[in-house]
Amino acid sequence: MKLPIYLDYNSTTPVDPRVVEAMMPFFTESFGNSASRNHAFGWEVEQVVEDARESIGNVIGASGKEIVFTSGATESNNLAILGAADFYQKKGKHIITSPIEHKAVIDPCHALEQRGYEITFLKVDKDGCIDLKQLEESIREDTILVSLMAANNEIGTINPLKEIGEITRAKGALFHTDATQGVGKIPIDVDEMKIDLLSMTAHKVYGPKGMGALYVRRKKPRVRLSPIMFGGGHERGMRSGTLNVTGIVGFAKALELSVAEMASEAERLTGLRQRLYERLSAGLDYIFLNGHPTERLPNNLNLSFGYVEGESLMMGVSDLAVSSGSACTSASLEPSYVLRALGVGDDLAHSSIRFGMGRFTTVEEVDYTAEKMIVAVKRLREMSPLYEMVKEGVDLSTVQWASH
Amino acid sequence: MAYSEKVIDHYSEPRNVGSLDKSDLNVGTGLVGAPECGDVMKLQIKVDPETKEIIDAKFKTFGCGSAIASSSLATEWVKGKSIDEAMSIQNTDIVEELSLPPVKIHCSVLAEDAIKAAISDYKSRNQD
């Protein structure tokens, strides 16, 4: 077993060697610009790009013609939201989303608010689930777009995409889903789920960074977007810029592998996730699961370790690469907005750790992780005034804290 | 973010972790911060009733590595000092000693507050 152990697969993944191999020829030999229509270098690459486009589309039940290549899911989300908002502004200026979306969805929505659009943020319950009835009631005549993620990046909770799609289609609003964490991990079919726009990225599925795509439905309904970048009119005018051929080839290969192994990987990762959770629960008191207990990504475990602060805990397990919702680990000095939206107290948000398992995670690594975590949490609780007070029977909510 | 060697040292081997008997008249207890803010420090001092010198100090901290290091350092510094001398410890001294980056300055402020709170608790219980 090699240290440090990587357990941050919800953040990014290593590129699979098979993906690198597929990409290699397109750096040096077949380096043409796919938009060069007049010579063999261009033709060769154009064909490769179109094959990759088709194969990426197939993964989500779409045709290649509906795939727009981008630099990643952040750009895809921006293009979907800003592009639809601009194109459909005559129909209305109302958008619905949720408070636990990625910032790449929330921030474009806030930007639109400044331009006179109205954004409704749906409520989420303690597990991170939306209320479908509230969604249905929130859609109005002037609602142009509903943007709800496939699965949450912090807490792993999966949205009921099919049910959401039924509602949005019936009510005549477009349905965008940020499927950054979902594609390649859980089954997604844009027709069955009535999805109109879908964002995805390569680097969460063992592909290269800086490569993403936006699915834009072509039929029933035909979705139109205003571009947010202008130039050579690539990608049916929706996204100008020379295509990232190596990235596209790598993305297609990465998805091909992920989909081929999806069912068995989901089962294996769910097993590892449960194993880690059970070991930690057996060794420690006051641990709390964040996110839905079952409707969650197979590879995501998010726990709060009561009375221990997340950053100090990560410092204590320096040979484990995990992430925390603690304020101290963010630039903003605010604890995770996702956990706060769930109603997790700020104290427990500061105590949260996200374990993201993946293709190269082993049972041995999980067992080592559990052992290390238990030792580190116990040590920090020995020096935690809060743990001492709780053990003395003090109800922390009744204490007058000197806030600062 | 990389931690300074001194922060890592105090985090890995914190000095004076523990609790003193808070019912002892010679003990002063300071509890500062709030769980919602991500850091709580409890710092206790034990004062020699004759010489008014701080003869022991203990801490417990819920917080990041820099908060733990700041409070560990604070207990080290107050030991052997008179109450007045301990009152003069400034958060900037802690920042300098631990090479804390700007985002961690509040940890040092909290440690200074903890010292002052412990002394004030001691004084209020020994007014005669």
PDB file of C-alpha atoms in Angstrom, chain A residues 29-286:
ATOM      1  CA  GLU A  29       1.050  12.845 -35.146  1.00  0.00           C
ATOM      2  CA  SER A  30      -2.605  13.616 -35.779  1.00  0.00           C
ATOM      3  CA  PHE A  31      -2.411  17.177 -34.592  1.00  0.00           C
ATOM      4  CA  GLY A  32      -4.696  18.785 -37.135  1.00  0.00           C
ATOM      5  CA  ASN A  33      -7.395  21.351 -36.462  1.00  0.00           C
ATOM      6  CA  SER A  34     -10.741  19.609 -36.852  1.00  0.00           C
ATOM      7  CA  ALA A  35     -12.105  22.780 -38.438  1.00  0.00           C
ATOM      8  CA  SER A  36      -9.554  22.640 -41.288  1.00  0.00           C
ATOM      9  CA  ARG A  37     -11.848  21.509 -44.080  1.00  0.00           C
ATOM     10  CA  ASN A  38      -9.334  21.592 -46.891  1.00  0.00           C
ATOM     11  CA  HIS A  39      -6.628  19.100 -46.085  1.00  0.00           C
ATOM     12  CA  ALA A  40      -6.061  15.599 -44.806  1.00  0.00           C
ATOM     13  CA  PHE A  41      -4.796  16.699 -41.385  1.00  0.00           C
ATOM     14  CA  GLY A  42      -8.138  18.320 -40.686  1.00  0.00           C
ATOM     15  CA  TRP A  43     -10.284  15.561 -42.191  1.00  0.00           C
ATOM     16  CA  GLU A  44      -8.601  12.853 -40.175  1.00  0.00           C
ATOM     17  CA  VAL A  45      -9.158  14.636 -36.890  1.00  0.00           C
ATOM     18  CA  GLU A  46     -12.660  15.732 -37.757  1.00  0.00           C
ATOM     19  CA  GLN A  47     -13.678  12.104 -38.147  1.00  0.00           C
ATOM     20  CA  VAL A  48     -12.107  11.207 -34.792  1.00  0.00           C
ATOM     21  CA  VAL A  49     -13.915  14.091 -33.104  1.00  0.00           C
ATOM     22  CA  GLU A  50     -17.259  13.102 -34.626  1.00  0.00           C
ATOM     23  CA  ASP A  51     -16.828   9.489 -33.511  1.00  0.00           C
ATOM     24  CA  ALA A  52     -16.000  10.660 -29.986  1.00  0.00           C
ATOM     25  CA  ARG A  53     -18.999  12.981 -30.015  1.00  0.00           C
ATOM     26  CA  GLU A  54     -21.281  10.104 -30.975  1.00  0.00           C
ATOM     27  CA  SER A  55     -19.825   7.841 -28.328  1.00  0.00           C
ATOM     28  CA  ILE A  56     -20.122  10.493 -25.586  1.00  0.00           C
ATOM     29  CA  GLY A  57     -23.723  11.187 -26.623  1.00  0.00           C
ATOM     30  CA  ASN A  58     -24.564   7.496 -26.451  1.00  0.00           C
ATOM     31  CA  VAL A  59     -23.510   7.351 -22.807  1.00  0.00           C
ATOM     32  CA  ILE A  60     -26.489   9.526 -21.870  1.00  0.00           C
ATOM     33  CA  GLY A  61     -28.849   8.278 -24.571  1.00  0.00           C
ATOM     34  CA  ALA A  62     -28.279  11.274 -26.846  1.00  0.00           C
ATOM     35  CA  SER A  63     -27.012  11.665 -30.384  1.00  0.00           C
ATOM     36  CA  GLY A  64     -23.595  13.113 -31.114  1.00  0.00           C
ATOM     37  CA  LYS A  65     -25.225  16.119 -32.745  1.00  0.00           C
ATOM     38  CA  GLU A  66     -26.519  17.170 -29.348  1.00  0.00           C
ATOM     39  CA  ILE A  67     -23.080  17.367 -27.720  1.00  0.00           C
ATOM     40  CA  VAL A  68     -21.317  20.733 -27.429  1.00  0.00           C
ATOM     41  CA  PHE A  69     -17.721  20.488 -26.276  1.00  0.00           C
ATOM     42  CA  THR A  70     -16.555  22.898 -23.558  1.00  0.00           C
ATOM     43  CA  SER A  71     -13.642  23.371 -21.193  1.00  0.00           C
ATOM     44  CA  GLY A  72     -15.409  21.634 -18.309  1.00  0.00           C
ATOM     45  CA  ALA A  73     -18.597  21.514 -16.295  1.00  0.00           C
ATOM     46  CA  THR A  74     -18.217  25.080 -15.038  1.00  0.00           C
ATOM     47  CA  GLU A  75     -18.360  26.358 -18.590  1.00  0.00           C
ATOM     48  CA  SER A  76     -21.160  23.938 -19.469  1.00  0.00           C
ATOM     49  CA  ASN A  77     -23.236  25.182 -16.534  1.00  0.00           C
ATOM     50  CA  ASN A  78     -22.585  28.802 -17.441  1.00  0.00           C
ATOM     51  CA  LEU A  79     -23.470  28.209 -21.073  1.00  0.00           C
ATOM     52  CA  ALA A  80     -26.659  26.328 -20.194  1.00  0.00           C
ATOM     53  CA  ILE A  81     -27.910  28.887 -17.690  1.00  0.00           C
ATOM     54  CA  LEU A  82     -26.729  32.163 -19.205  1.00  0.00           C
ATOM     55  CA  GLY A  83     -27.350  30.912 -22.748  1.00  0.00           C
ATOM     56  CA  ALA A  84     -30.919  29.776 -22.061  1.00  0.00           C
ATOM     57  CA  ALA A  85     -31.682  32.830 -19.950  1.00  0.00           C
ATOM     58  CA  ASP A  86     -30.651  35.130 -22.768  1.00  0.00           C
ATOM     59  CA  PHE A  87     -32.324  33.210 -25.579  1.00  0.00           C
ATOM     60  CA  TYR A  88     -35.655  32.723 -23.809  1.00  0.00           C
ATOM     61  CA  GLN A  89     -35.906  36.100 -22.082  1.00  0.00           C
ATOM     62  CA  LYS A  90     -38.983  37.012 -24.105  1.00  0.00           C
ATOM     63  CA  LYS A  91     -40.763  34.000 -22.673  1.00  0.00           C
ATOM     64  CA  GLY A  92     -39.793  34.861 -19.130  1.00  0.00           C
ATOM     65  CA  LYS A  93     -37.108  35.664 -16.635  1.00  0.00           C
ATOM     66  CA  HIS A  94     -37.724  33.100 -13.921  1.00  0.00           C
ATOM     67  CA  ILE A  95     -35.299  30.280 -13.082  1.00  0.00           C
ATOM     68  CA  ILE A  96     -35.588  27.584 -10.412  1.00  0.00           C
ATOM     69  CA  THR A  97     -32.638  25.911  -8.741  1.00  0.00           C
ATOM     70  CA  SER A  98     -31.587  24.714  -5.289  1.00  0.00           C
ATOM     71  CA  PRO A  99     -29.290  26.110  -2.599  1.00  0.00           C
ATOM     72  CA  ILE A 100     -26.979  23.070  -2.689  1.00  0.00           C
ATOM     73  CA  GLU A 101     -26.054  23.284  -6.359  1.00  0.00           C
ATOM     74  CA  HIS A 102     -22.412  23.783  -7.258  1.00  0.00           C
ATOM     75  CA  LYS A 103     -21.213  27.386  -7.306  1.00  0.00           C
ATOM     76  CA  ALA A 104     -20.923  27.066 -11.095  1.00  0.00           C
ATOM     77  CA  VAL A 105     -24.742  26.968 -11.128  1.00  0.00           C
ATOM     78  CA  ILE A 106     -25.510  29.251  -8.187  1.00  0.00           C
ATOM     79  CA  ASP A 107     -23.191  32.063  -9.243  1.00  0.00           C
ATOM     80  CA  PRO A 108     -24.471  32.399 -12.843  1.00  0.00           C
ATOM     81  CA  CYS A 109     -27.977  32.498 -11.310  1.00  0.00           C
ATOM     82  CA  HIS A 110     -26.924  35.294  -8.974  1.00  0.00           C
ATOM     83  CA  ALA A 111     -25.367  37.107 -11.930  1.00  0.00           C
ATOM     84  CA  LEU A 112     -28.725  36.861 -13.719  1.00  0.00           C
ATOM     85  CA  GLU A 113     -30.486  38.259 -10.660  1.00  0.00           C
ATOM     86  CA  GLN A 114     -28.405  41.392 -11.131  1.00  0.00           C
ATOM     87  CA  ARG A 115     -29.749  41.600 -14.683  1.00  0.00           C
ATOM     88  CA  GLY A 116     -33.361  41.487 -13.636  1.00  0.00           C
ATOM     89  CA  TYR A 117     -34.050  37.758 -13.600  1.00  0.00           C
ATOM     90  CA  GLU A 118     -35.818  36.146 -10.677  1.00  0.00           C
ATOM     91  CA  ILE A 119     -34.338  33.011  -9.106  1.00  0.00           C
ATOM     92  CA  THR A 120     -36.261  30.620  -6.869  1.00  0.00           C
ATOM     93  CA  PHE A 121     -34.165  28.451  -4.603  1.00  0.00           C
ATOM     94  CA  LEU A 122     -36.107  25.347  -3.618  1.00  0.00           C
ATOM     95  CA  LYS A 123     -35.942  24.091  -0.056  1.00  0.00           C
ATOM     96  CA  VAL A 124     -33.910  20.977   0.697  1.00  0.00           C
ATOM     97  CA  ASP A 125     -34.478  18.643   3.622  1.00  0.00           C
ATOM     98  CA  LYS A 126     -31.853  17.359   6.054  1.00  0.00           C
ATOM     99  CA  ASP A 127     -30.703  14.705   3.564  1.00  0.00           C
ATOM    100  CA  GLY A 128     -30.352  17.194   0.712  1.00  0.00           C
ATOM    101  CA  CYS A 129     -33.550  16.137  -1.089  1.00  0.00           C
ATOM    102  CA  ILE A 130     -35.843  18.629  -2.799  1.00  0.00           C
ATOM    103  CA  ASP A 131     -39.617  18.554  -2.428  1.00  0.00           C
ATOM    104  CA  LEU A 132     -41.144  17.643  -5.808  1.00  0.00           C
ATOM    105  CA  LYS A 133     -44.420  19.230  -4.839  1.00  0.00           C
ATOM    106  CA  GLN A 134     -42.671  22.520  -4.134  1.00  0.00           C
ATOM    107  CA  LEU A 135     -40.922  22.249  -7.494  1.00  0.00           C
ATOM    108  CA  GLU A 136     -44.229  21.745  -9.277  1.00  0.00           C
ATOM    109  CA  GLU A 137     -45.832  24.667  -7.473  1.00  0.00           C
ATOM    110  CA  SER A 138     -42.874  26.937  -8.153  1.00  0.00           C
ATOM    111  CA  ILE A 139     -43.011  26.614 -11.941  1.00  0.00           C
ATOM    112  CA  ARG A 140     -44.857  29.570 -13.446  1.00  0.00           C
ATOM    113  CA  GLU A 141     -45.775  30.858 -16.905  1.00  0.00           C
ATOM    114  CA  ASP A 142     -42.526  32.804 -17.060  1.00  0.00           C
ATOM    115  CA  THR A 143     -40.289  29.991 -15.765  1.00  0.00           C
ATOM    116  CA  ILE A 144     -37.774  29.238 -18.481  1.00  0.00           C
ATOM    117  CA  LEU A 145     -35.359  26.896 -16.765  1.00  0.00           C
ATOM    118  CA  VAL A 146     -35.085  24.474 -13.847  1.00  0.00           C
ATOM    119  CA  SER A 147     -31.497  23.605 -12.933  1.00  0.00           C
ATOM    120  CA  LEU A 148     -31.050  20.703 -10.497  1.00  0.00           C
ATOM    121  CA  MET A 149     -27.928  18.590 -10.186  1.00  0.00           C
ATOM    122  CA  ALA A 150     -27.800  14.837 -10.776  1.00  0.00           C
ATOM    123  CA  ALA A 151     -25.818  14.195  -7.588  1.00  0.00           C
ATOM    124  CA  ASN A 152     -24.330  16.520  -5.025  1.00  0.00           C
ATOM    125  CA  ASN A 153     -20.565  16.870  -4.994  1.00  0.00           C
ATOM    126  CA  GLU A 154     -20.242  17.282  -1.225  1.00  0.00           C
ATOM    127  CA  ILE A 155     -22.837  14.991   0.283  1.00  0.00           C
ATOM    128  CA  GLY A 156     -23.501  12.604  -2.623  1.00  0.00           C
ATOM    129  CA  THR A 157     -27.305  12.868  -2.522  1.00  0.00           C
ATOM    130  CA  ILE A 158     -28.893  11.891  -5.854  1.00  0.00           C
ATOM    131  CA  ASN A 159     -31.826  13.883  -7.227  1.00  0.00           C
ATOM    132  CA  PRO A 160     -34.860  12.034  -8.675  1.00  0.00           C
ATOM    133  CA  LEU A 161     -34.106  13.108 -12.244  1.00  0.00           C
ATOM    134  CA  LYS A 162     -36.959  11.182 -13.857  1.00  0.00           C
ATOM    135  CA  GLU A 163     -39.564  12.682 -11.538  1.00  0.00           C
ATOM    136  CA  ILE A 164     -38.127  16.157 -12.008  1.00  0.00           C
ATOM    137  CA  GLY A 165     -38.153  15.706 -15.798  1.00  0.00           C
ATOM    138  CA  GLU A 166     -41.808  14.645 -15.766  1.00  0.00           C
ATOM    139  CA  ILE A 167     -42.748  17.817 -13.941  1.00  0.00           C
ATOM    140  CA  THR A 168     -40.662  20.254 -15.986  1.00  0.00           C
ATOM    141  CA  ARG A 169     -41.754  18.757 -19.317  1.00  0.00           C
ATOM    142  CA  ALA A 170     -45.414  18.825 -18.335  1.00  0.00           C
ATOM    143  CA  LYS A 171     -45.124  22.421 -17.174  1.00  0.00           C
ATOM    144  CA  GLY A 172     -43.141  23.590 -20.205  1.00  0.00           C
ATOM    145  CA  ALA A 173     -39.908  24.619 -18.501  1.00  0.00           C
ATOM    146  CA  LEU A 174     -36.494  23.443 -19.674  1.00  0.00           C
ATOM    147  CA  PHE A 175     -34.658  21.017 -17.398  1.00  0.00           C
ATOM    148  CA  HIS A 176     -30.902  21.468 -16.986  1.00  0.00           C
ATOM    149  CA  THR A 177     -28.943  19.055 -14.829  1.00  0.00           C
ATOM    150  CA  ASP A 178     -25.362  19.450 -13.692  1.00  0.00           C
ATOM    151  CA  ALA A 179     -24.354  15.800 -13.985  1.00  0.00           C
ATOM    152  CA  THR A 180     -20.692  16.342 -13.193  1.00  0.00           C
ATOM    153  CA  GLN A 181     -20.805  13.789 -10.380  1.00  0.00           C
ATOM    154  CA  GLY A 182     -23.404  11.538 -11.968  1.00  0.00           C
ATOM    155  CA  VAL A 183     -22.258  10.673 -15.491  1.00  0.00           C
ATOM    156  CA  GLY A 184     -20.326   7.407 -15.532  1.00  0.00           C
ATOM    157  CA  LYS A 185     -21.366   6.601 -11.957  1.00  0.00           C
ATOM    158  CA  ILE A 186     -25.142   6.307 -12.089  1.00  0.00           C
ATOM    159  CA  PRO A 187     -27.397   5.477 -15.063  1.00  0.00           C
ATOM    160  CA  ILE A 188     -28.554   8.607 -16.887  1.00  0.00           C
ATOM    161  CA  ASP A 189     -30.758   8.708 -19.981  1.00  0.00           C
ATOM    162  CA  VAL A 190     -31.809  12.094 -21.298  1.00  0.00           C
ATOM    163  CA  ASP A 191     -34.941  10.787 -23.028  1.00  0.00           C
ATOM    164  CA  GLU A 192     -36.186   8.641 -20.210  1.00  0.00           C
ATOM    165  CA  MET A 193     -35.490  11.447 -17.718  1.00  0.00           C
ATOM    166  CA  LYS A 194     -36.717  14.229 -20.014  1.00  0.00           C
ATOM    167  CA  ILE A 195     -33.503  16.189 -19.587  1.00  0.00           C
ATOM    168  CA  ASP A 196     -33.016  19.142 -21.972  1.00  0.00           C
ATOM    169  CA  LEU A 197     -29.545  20.317 -20.988  1.00  0.00           C
ATOM    170  CA  LEU A 198     -26.861  18.304 -19.207  1.00  0.00           C
ATOM    171  CA  SER A 199     -23.394  19.344 -18.052  1.00  0.00           C
ATOM    172  CA  MET A 200     -20.548  16.899 -17.732  1.00  0.00           C
ATOM    173  CA  THR A 201     -16.805  16.829 -17.307  1.00  0.00           C
ATOM    174  CA  ALA A 202     -13.999  14.414 -18.100  1.00  0.00           C
ATOM    175  CA  HIS A 203     -11.781  14.705 -15.033  1.00  0.00           C
ATOM    176  CA  LYS A 204     -14.287  13.148 -12.612  1.00  0.00           C
ATOM    177  CA  VAL A 205     -14.316   9.952 -14.679  1.00  0.00           C
ATOM    178  CA  TYR A 206     -10.577   9.340 -15.135  1.00  0.00           C
ATOM    179  CA  GLY A 207     -10.280  11.657 -18.114  1.00  0.00           C
ATOM    180  CA  PRO A 208      -8.209  14.818 -18.544  1.00  0.00           C
ATOM    181  CA  LYS A 209      -8.896  18.138 -16.817  1.00  0.00           C
ATOM    182  CA  GLY A 210     -10.095  21.088 -18.877  1.00  0.00           C
ATOM    183  CA  MET A 211     -12.512  18.982 -20.939  1.00  0.00           C
ATOM    184  CA  GLY A 212     -16.272  19.024 -20.662  1.00  0.00           C
ATOM    185  CA  ALA A 213     -19.463  18.901 -22.639  1.00  0.00           C
ATOM    186  CA  LEU A 214     -22.979  20.243 -22.640  1.00  0.00           C
ATOM    187  CA  TYR A 215     -25.822  18.153 -23.978  1.00  0.00           C
ATOM    188  CA  VAL A 216     -28.309  20.399 -25.785  1.00  0.00           C
ATOM    189  CA  ARG A 217     -31.548  18.692 -26.815  1.00  0.00           C
ATOM    190  CA  ARG A 218     -32.346  18.962 -30.538  1.00  0.00           C
ATOM    191  CA  LYS A 219     -35.844  17.536 -30.705  1.00  0.00           C
ATOM    192  CA  LYS A 220     -39.029  17.777 -28.665  1.00  0.00           C
ATOM    193  CA  PRO A 221     -38.233  20.421 -27.672  1.00  0.00           C
ATOM    194  CA  ARG A 222     -35.425  21.911 -29.717  1.00  0.00           C
ATOM    195  CA  VAL A 223     -33.343  23.878 -27.211  1.00  0.00           C
ATOM    196  CA  ARG A 224     -31.668  27.089 -28.319  1.00  0.00           C
ATOM    197  CA  LEU A 225     -28.903  28.911 -26.491  1.00  0.00           C
ATOM    198  CA  SER A 226     -27.226  32.275 -26.960  1.00  0.00           C
ATOM    199  CA  PRO A 227     -23.462  31.828 -26.974  1.00  0.00           C
ATOM    200  CA  ILE A 228     -21.407  33.234 -24.116  1.00  0.00           C
ATOM    201  CA  MET A 229     -18.174  33.161 -26.133  1.00  0.00           C
ATOM    202  CA  PHE A 230     -17.845  34.523 -29.605  1.00  0.00           C
ATOM    203  CA  GLY A 231     -15.461  33.644 -32.390  1.00  0.00           C
ATOM    204  CA  GLY A 232     -15.247  31.110 -35.166  1.00  0.00           C
ATOM    205  CA  GLY A 233     -18.752  29.752 -34.702  1.00  0.00           C
ATOM    206  CA  HIS A 234     -17.716  26.237 -33.754  1.00  0.00           C
ATOM    207  CA  GLU A 235     -20.143  23.815 -32.135  1.00  0.00           C
ATOM    208  CA  ARG A 236     -23.191  25.040 -34.082  1.00  0.00           C
ATOM    209  CA  GLY A 237     -22.377  28.563 -33.006  1.00  0.00           C
ATOM    210  CA  MET A 238     -22.883  27.770 -29.356  1.00  0.00           C
ATOM    211  CA  ARG A 239     -19.236  27.560 -28.369  1.00  0.00           C
ATOM    212  CA  SER A 240     -16.510  29.102 -30.454  1.00  0.00           C
ATOM    213  CA  GLY A 241     -12.933  27.960 -30.109  1.00  0.00           C
ATOM    214  CA  THR A 242     -10.676  25.351 -31.697  1.00  0.00           C
ATOM    215  CA  LEU A 243     -11.692  21.944 -30.440  1.00  0.00           C
ATOM    216  CA  ASN A 244      -9.546  20.294 -27.780  1.00  0.00           C
ATOM    217  CA  VAL A 245      -8.967  17.150 -29.826  1.00  0.00           C
ATOM    218  CA  THR A 246      -6.783  15.304 -27.321  1.00  0.00           C
ATOM    219  CA  GLY A 247      -9.233  16.153 -24.564  1.00  0.00           C
ATOM    220  CA  ILE A 248     -12.200  14.988 -26.625  1.00  0.00           C
ATOM    221  CA  VAL A 249     -10.537  11.673 -27.465  1.00  0.00           C
ATOM    222  CA  GLY A 250      -9.618  11.203 -23.802  1.00  0.00           C
ATOM    223  CA  PHE A 251     -13.119  12.101 -22.630  1.00  0.00           C
ATOM    224  CA  ALA A 252     -14.712   9.561 -24.972  1.00  0.00           C
ATOM    225  CA  LYS A 253     -12.311   6.821 -23.909  1.00  0.00           C
ATOM    226  CA  ALA A 254     -12.748   7.664 -20.214  1.00  0.00           C
ATOM    227  CA  LEU A 255     -16.532   7.483 -20.481  1.00  0.00           C
ATOM    228  CA  GLU A 256     -16.388   4.272 -22.498  1.00  0.00           C
ATOM    229  CA  LEU A 257     -14.386   2.641 -19.689  1.00  0.00           C
ATOM    230  CA  SER A 258     -16.530   4.096 -16.899  1.00  0.00           C
ATOM    231  CA  VAL A 259     -19.763   2.968 -18.477  1.00  0.00           C
ATOM    232  CA  ALA A 260     -18.436  -0.527 -19.216  1.00  0.00           C
ATOM    233  CA  GLU A 261     -17.469  -0.903 -15.557  1.00  0.00           C
ATOM    234  CA  MET A 262     -20.287   1.168 -14.051  1.00  0.00           C
ATOM    235  CA  ALA A 263     -22.485  -1.533 -12.528  1.00  0.00           C
ATOM    236  CA  SER A 264     -19.658  -3.567 -11.021  1.00  0.00           C
ATOM    237  CA  GLU A 265     -17.832  -0.438  -9.842  1.00  0.00           C
ATOM    238  CA  ALA A 266     -20.978   0.914  -8.200  1.00  0.00           C
ATOM    239  CA  GLU A 267     -21.380  -2.311  -6.299  1.00  0.00           C
ATOM    240  CA  ARG A 268     -17.725  -2.466  -5.260  1.00  0.00           C
ATOM    241  CA  LEU A 269     -17.628   1.194  -4.175  1.00  0.00           C
ATOM    242  CA  THR A 270     -20.880   0.927  -2.249  1.00  0.00           C
ATOM    243  CA  GLY A 271     -19.286  -1.982  -0.400  1.00  0.00           C
ATOM    244  CA  LEU A 272     -16.184   0.046   0.404  1.00  0.00           C
ATOM    245  CA  ARG A 273     -18.277   3.006   1.495  1.00  0.00           C
ATOM    246  CA  GLN A 274     -20.323   0.848   3.859  1.00  0.00           C
ATOM    247  CA  ARG A 275     -17.202  -0.816   5.197  1.00  0.00           C
ATOM    248  CA  LEU A 276     -15.615   2.526   6.022  1.00  0.00           C
ATOM    249  CA  TYR A 277     -18.802   3.839   7.619  1.00  0.00           C
ATOM    250  CA  GLU A 278     -19.281   0.719   9.717  1.00  0.00           C
ATOM    251  CA  ARG A 279     -15.684   0.664  10.927  1.00  0.00           C
ATOM    252  CA  LEU A 280     -15.774   4.332  11.906  1.00  0.00           C
ATOM    253  CA  SER A 281     -19.161   3.920  13.618  1.00  0.00           C
ATOM    254  CA  ALA A 282     -17.865   0.957  15.582  1.00  0.00           C
ATOM    255  CA  GLY A 283     -14.802   2.835  16.763  1.00  0.00           C
ATOM    256  CA  LEU A 284     -16.226   6.272  17.555  1.00  0.00           C
ATOM    257  CA  ASP A 285     -19.263   7.889  19.179  1.00  0.00           C
ATOM    258  CA  TYR A 286     -20.878  11.137  17.991  1.00  0.00           C
TER     259      TYR A 286
END
